[in-house]
């Protein structure tokens, strides 16, 4: 079953508060995955329309998604070279960043402002 945009469980015949079947959960997960992948690739497609680039790199944990890999190759086509590491090298970078911090000698004063705001 394809889930329409902004669907709620009750839209698909599952009253709120009731559990989804295993099949419905799998369908919901697949629909979510497809929605996220298409959203990312829509932005990539727009960027490639606006900018001439020689290469597009898809890396990190997101590059382990096989749907994203397949669709990225289709979207990029012959507009640029698409580079993606092998699946076994596509991991979540958080553990690597934490290990680098630990091995880097521990805490020390920041040499940059870590705030997320752009303003003063």
JSON list of C-alpha atoms in Angstrom, two decimals:
[
{"chain": "A", "resi": 1, "resn": "UNK", "atom": "CA", "xyz": [0.00, 0.00, 0.00]},
{"chain": "A", "resi": 2, "resn": "UNK", "atom": "CA", "xyz": [1.38, 3.42, -0.90]},
{"chain": "A", "resi": 3, "resn": "UNK", "atom": "CA", "xyz": [0.88, 6.00, 1.83]},
{"chain": "A", "resi": 4, "resn": "UNK", "atom": "CA", "xyz": [-0.48, 9.33, 0.61]},
{"chain": "A", "resi": 5, "resn": "UNK", "atom": "CA", "xyz": [1.31, 12.50, 1.69]},
{"chain": "A", "resi": 6, "resn": "UNK", "atom": "CA", "xyz": [0.37, 13.53, 5.23]},
{"chain": "A", "resi": 7, "resn": "UNK", "atom": "CA", "xyz": [-1.41, 10.23, 5.84]},
{"chain": "A", "resi": 8, "resn": "UNK", "atom": "CA", "xyz": [-2.39, 9.19, 9.32]},
{"chain": "A", "resi": 9, "resn": "UNK", "atom": "CA", "xyz": [-2.95, 5.58, 10.35]},
{"chain": "A", "resi": 10, "resn": "UNK", "atom": "CA", "xyz": [-6.72, 6.21, 10.31]},
{"chain": "A", "resi": 11, "resn": "UNK", "atom": "CA", "xyz": [-6.49, 7.29, 6.63]},
{"chain": "A", "resi": 12, "resn": "UNK", "atom": "CA", "xyz": [-5.39, 3.77, 5.74]},
{"chain": "A", "resi": 13, "resn": "UNK", "atom": "CA", "xyz": [-8.06, 1.98, 7.74]},
{"chain": "A", "resi": 14, "resn": "UNK", "atom": "CA", "xyz": [-6.10, 1.57, 10.97]},
{"chain": "A", "resi": 15, "resn": "UNK", "atom": "CA", "xyz": [-7.87, 3.48, 13.75]},
{"chain": "A", "resi": 16, "resn": "UNK", "atom": "CA", "xyz": [-5.63, 5.59, 15.94]},
{"chain": "A", "resi": 17, "resn": "UNK", "atom": "CA", "xyz": [-4.41, 3.66, 18.94]},
{"chain": "A", "resi": 18, "resn": "UNK", "atom": "CA", "xyz": [-4.43, 0.30, 17.15]},
{"chain": "A", "resi": 19, "resn": "UNK", "atom": "CA", "xyz": [-1.24, -1.44, 16.14]},
{"chain": "A", "resi": 20, "resn": "UNK", "atom": "CA", "xyz": [-0.21, -1.59, 12.51]},
{"chain": "A", "resi": 21, "resn": "UNK", "atom": "CA", "xyz": [0.33, -5.01, 11.01]},
{"chain": "A", "resi": 22, "resn": "UNK", "atom": "CA", "xyz": [3.89, -6.05, 10.20]},
{"chain": "A", "resi": 23, "resn": "UNK", "atom": "CA", "xyz": [3.06, -5.61, 6.51]},
{"chain": "A", "resi": 24, "resn": "UNK", "atom": "CA", "xyz": [1.70, -2.08, 7.09]},
{"chain": "A", "resi": 25, "resn": "UNK", "atom": "CA", "xyz": [4.81, -1.19, 9.11]},
{"chain": "A", "resi": 26, "resn": "UNK", "atom": "CA", "xyz": [7.03, -2.38, 6.28]},
{"chain": "A", "resi": 27, "resn": "UNK", "atom": "CA", "xyz": [4.97, -0.36, 3.78]},
{"chain": "A", "resi": 28, "resn": "UNK", "atom": "CA", "xyz": [5.18, 2.73, 5.99]},
{"chain": "A", "resi": 29, "resn": "UNK", "atom": "CA", "xyz": [8.96, 2.36, 6.39]},
{"chain": "A", "resi": 30, "resn": "UNK", "atom": "CA", "xyz": [9.41, 1.92, 2.63]},
{"chain": "A", "resi": 31, "resn": "UNK", "atom": "CA", "xyz": [7.24, 4.96, 1.91]},
{"chain": "A", "resi": 32, "resn": "UNK", "atom": "CA", "xyz": [9.24, 7.03, 4.41]},
{"chain": "A", "resi": 33, "resn": "UNK", "atom": "CA", "xyz": [12.52, 5.87, 2.88]},
{"chain": "A", "resi": 34, "resn": "UNK", "atom": "CA", "xyz": [11.33, 6.72, -0.62]},
{"chain": "A", "resi": 35, "resn": "UNK", "atom": "CA", "xyz": [10.11, 10.14, 0.51]},
{"chain": "A", "resi": 36, "resn": "UNK", "atom": "CA", "xyz": [13.44, 11.02, 2.16]},
{"chain": "A", "resi": 37, "resn": "UNK", "atom": "CA", "xyz": [15.49, 9.74, -0.79]},
{"chain": "A", "resi": 38, "resn": "UNK", "atom": "CA", "xyz": [13.39, 11.63, -3.33]},
{"chain": "A", "resi": 39, "resn": "UNK", "atom": "CA", "xyz": [13.57, 14.80, -1.23]},
{"chain": "A", "resi": 40, "resn": "UNK", "atom": "CA", "xyz": [17.38, 14.63, -1.12]},
{"chain": "A", "resi": 41, "resn": "UNK", "atom": "CA", "xyz": [17.67, 13.83, -4.81]},
{"chain": "A", "resi": 42, "resn": "UNK", "atom": "CA", "xyz": [15.28, 16.59, -5.82]},
{"chain": "A", "resi": 43, "resn": "UNK", "atom": "CA", "xyz": [17.72, 19.03, -4.20]},
{"chain": "A", "resi": 44, "resn": "UNK", "atom": "CA", "xyz": [20.66, 17.34, -5.92]},
{"chain": "A", "resi": 45, "resn": "UNK", "atom": "CA", "xyz": [18.88, 17.58, -9.27]},
{"chain": "A", "resi": 46, "resn": "UNK", "atom": "CA", "xyz": [18.21, 21.30, -8.75]},
{"chain": "A", "resi": 47, "resn": "UNK", "atom": "CA", "xyz": [21.84, 21.89, -7.73]},
{"chain": "A", "resi": 48, "resn": "UNK", "atom": "CA", "xyz": [23.09, 20.10, -10.85]},
{"chain": "A", "resi": 49, "resn": "UNK", "atom": "CA", "xyz": [20.74, 22.19, -13.00]},
{"chain": "A", "resi": 50, "resn": "UNK", "atom": "CA", "xyz": [22.10, 25.41, -11.48]},
{"chain": "A", "resi": 51, "resn": "UNK", "atom": "CA", "xyz": [25.81, 24.54, -11.20]},
{"chain": "A", "resi": 52, "resn": "UNK", "atom": "CA", "xyz": [28.28, 22.78, -13.43]},
{"chain": "A", "resi": 53, "resn": "UNK", "atom": "CA", "xyz": [30.32, 20.34, -11.39]},
{"chain": "A", "resi": 54, "resn": "UNK", "atom": "CA", "xyz": [32.72, 17.61, -12.39]},
{"chain": "A", "resi": 55, "resn": "UNK", "atom": "CA", "xyz": [31.95, 15.26, -9.52]},
{"chain": "A", "resi": 56, "resn": "UNK", "atom": "CA", "xyz": [29.24, 14.46, -6.97]},
{"chain": "A", "resi": 57, "resn": "UNK", "atom": "CA", "xyz": [30.22, 12.52, -3.84]},
{"chain": "A", "resi": 58, "resn": "UNK", "atom": "CA", "xyz": [27.70, 10.62, -1.74]},
{"chain": "A", "resi": 59, "resn": "UNK", "atom": "CA", "xyz": [29.37, 9.46, 1.48]},
{"chain": "A", "resi": 60, "resn": "UNK", "atom": "CA", "xyz": [28.81, 8.74, 5.15]},
{"chain": "A", "resi": 61, "resn": "UNK", "atom": "CA", "xyz": [26.04, 6.66, 6.66]},
{"chain": "A", "resi": 62, "resn": "UNK", "atom": "CA", "xyz": [23.44, 7.86, 4.15]},
{"chain": "A", "resi": 63, "resn": "UNK", "atom": "CA", "xyz": [25.48, 6.35, 1.31]},
{"chain": "A", "resi": 64, "resn": "UNK", "atom": "CA", "xyz": [24.71, 2.89, 2.71]},
{"chain": "A", "resi": 65, "resn": "UNK", "atom": "CA", "xyz": [21.12, 3.25, 1.52]},
{"chain": "A", "resi": 66, "resn": "UNK", "atom": "CA", "xyz": [20.79, 1.16, -1.63]},
{"chain": "A", "resi": 67, "resn": "UNK", "atom": "CA", "xyz": [17.75, 3.07, -2.90]},
{"chain": "A", "resi": 68, "resn": "UNK", "atom": "CA", "xyz": [19.66, 6.34, -2.58]},
{"chain": "A", "resi": 69, "resn": "UNK", "atom": "CA", "xyz": [22.66, 4.88, -4.41]},
{"chain": "A", "resi": 70, "resn": "UNK", "atom": "CA", "xyz": [20.50, 3.62, -7.29]},
{"chain": "A", "resi": 71, "resn": "UNK", "atom": "CA", "xyz": [18.46, 6.81, -7.63]},
{"chain": "A", "resi": 72, "resn": "UNK", "atom": "CA", "xyz": [21.54, 9.07, -7.26]},
{"chain": "A", "resi": 73, "resn": "UNK", "atom": "CA", "xyz": [23.11, 7.32, -10.24]},
{"chain": "A", "resi": 74, "resn": "UNK", "atom": "CA", "xyz": [19.93, 7.94, -12.24]},
{"chain": "A", "resi": 75, "resn": "UNK", "atom": "CA", "xyz": [19.68, 11.62, -11.21]},
{"chain": "A", "resi": 76, "resn": "UNK", "atom": "CA", "xyz": [23.34, 12.42, -11.82]},
{"chain": "A", "resi": 77, "resn": "UNK", "atom": "CA", "xyz": [23.42, 10.51, -15.10]},
{"chain": "A", "resi": 78, "resn": "UNK", "atom": "CA", "xyz": [26.08, 11.95, -17.37]},
{"chain": "A", "resi": 79, "resn": "UNK", "atom": "CA", "xyz": [26.00, 15.44, -15.82]},
{"chain": "A", "resi": 80, "resn": "UNK", "atom": "CA", "xyz": [28.88, 14.65, -13.44]},
{"chain": "A", "resi": 81, "resn": "UNK", "atom": "CA", "xyz": [30.98, 11.79, -12.18]},
{"chain": "A", "resi": 82, "resn": "UNK", "atom": "CA", "xyz": [29.28, 10.09, -9.22]},
{"chain": "A", "resi": 83, "resn": "UNK", "atom": "CA", "xyz": [31.57, 8.77, -6.50]},
{"chain": "A", "resi": 84, "resn": "UNK", "atom": "CA", "xyz": [30.32, 6.57, -3.67]},
{"chain": "A", "resi": 85, "resn": "UNK", "atom": "CA", "xyz": [32.52, 4.50, -1.36]},
{"chain": "A", "resi": 86, "resn": "UNK", "atom": "CA", "xyz": [31.92, 0.75, -1.10]},
{"chain": "A", "resi": 87, "resn": "UNK", "atom": "CA", "xyz": [29.00, -0.14, 1.16]},
{"chain": "A", "resi": 88, "resn": "UNK", "atom": "CA", "xyz": [31.25, -1.52, 3.90]},
{"chain": "A", "resi": 89, "resn": "UNK", "atom": "CA", "xyz": [32.90, 1.89, 4.20]},
{"chain": "A", "resi": 90, "resn": "UNK", "atom": "CA", "xyz": [29.61, 3.81, 4.49]},
{"chain": "A", "resi": 91, "resn": "UNK", "atom": "CA", "xyz": [29.20, 4.15, 8.22]},
{"chain": "A", "resi": 92, "resn": "UNK", "atom": "CA", "xyz": [27.91, 6.62, 10.74]},
{"chain": "A", "resi": 93, "resn": "UNK", "atom": "CA", "xyz": [30.66, 9.17, 11.37]},
{"chain": "A", "resi": 94, "resn": "UNK", "atom": "CA", "xyz": [29.63, 9.95, 14.96]},
{"chain": "A", "resi": 95, "resn": "UNK", "atom": "CA", "xyz": [31.68, 7.11, 16.45]},
{"chain": "A", "resi": 96, "resn": "UNK", "atom": "CA", "xyz": [34.70, 8.10, 14.37]},
{"chain": "A", "resi": 97, "resn": "UNK", "atom": "CA", "xyz": [34.42, 11.73, 15.47]},
{"chain": "A", "resi": 98, "resn": "UNK", "atom": "CA", "xyz": [34.12, 10.67, 19.14]},
{"chain": "A", "resi": 99, "resn": "UNK", "atom": "CA", "xyz": [37.16, 8.39, 18.80]},
{"chain": "A", "resi": 100, "resn": "UNK", "atom": "CA", "xyz": [39.16, 11.17, 17.15]},
{"chain": "A", "resi": 101, "resn": "UNK", "atom": "CA", "xyz": [38.27, 13.47, 20.05]},
{"chain": "A", "resi": 102, "resn": "UNK", "atom": "CA", "xyz": [39.27, 10.86, 22.60]},
{"chain": "A", "resi": 103, "resn": "UNK", "atom": "CA", "xyz": [42.54, 10.04, 20.86]},
{"chain": "A", "resi": 104, "resn": "UNK", "atom": "CA", "xyz": [43.25, 13.70, 20.21]},
{"chain": "A", "resi": 105, "resn": "UNK", "atom": "CA", "xyz": [44.20, 14.37, 23.80]},
{"chain": "A", "resi": 106, "resn": "UNK", "atom": "CA", "xyz": [40.90, 15.09, 25.48]},
{"chain": "A", "resi": 107, "resn": "UNK", "atom": "CA", "xyz": [39.14, 18.39, 26.06]},
{"chain": "A", "resi": 108, "resn": "UNK", "atom": "CA", "xyz": [40.78, 21.71, 25.40]},
{"chain": "A", "resi": 109, "resn": "UNK", "atom": "CA", "xyz": [39.48, 25.23, 24.76]},
{"chain": "A", "resi": 110, "resn": "UNK", "atom": "CA", "xyz": [37.65, 25.67, 21.47]},
{"chain": "A", "resi": 111, "resn": "UNK", "atom": "CA", "xyz": [39.41, 27.85, 18.92]},
{"chain": "A", "resi": 112, "resn": "UNK", "atom": "CA", "xyz": [36.10, 28.58, 17.19]},
{"chain": "A", "resi": 113, "resn": "UNK", "atom": "CA", "xyz": [32.69, 29.70, 18.42]},
{"chain": "A", "resi": 114, "resn": "UNK", "atom": "CA", "xyz": [30.62, 26.51, 18.57]},
{"chain": "A", "resi": 115, "resn": "UNK", "atom": "CA", "xyz": [27.26, 28.34, 18.58]},
{"chain": "A", "resi": 116, "resn": "UNK", "atom": "CA", "xyz": [24.79, 27.45, 15.87]},
{"chain": "A", "resi": 117, "resn": "UNK", "atom": "CA", "xyz": [23.64, 31.01, 15.26]},
{"chain": "A", "resi": 118, "resn": "UNK", "atom": "CA", "xyz": [24.95, 33.21, 12.47]},
{"chain": "A", "resi": 119, "resn": "UNK", "atom": "CA", "xyz": [24.33, 36.43, 14.34]},
{"chain": "A", "resi": 120, "resn": "UNK", "atom": "CA", "xyz": [26.38, 38.21, 17.00]}
]
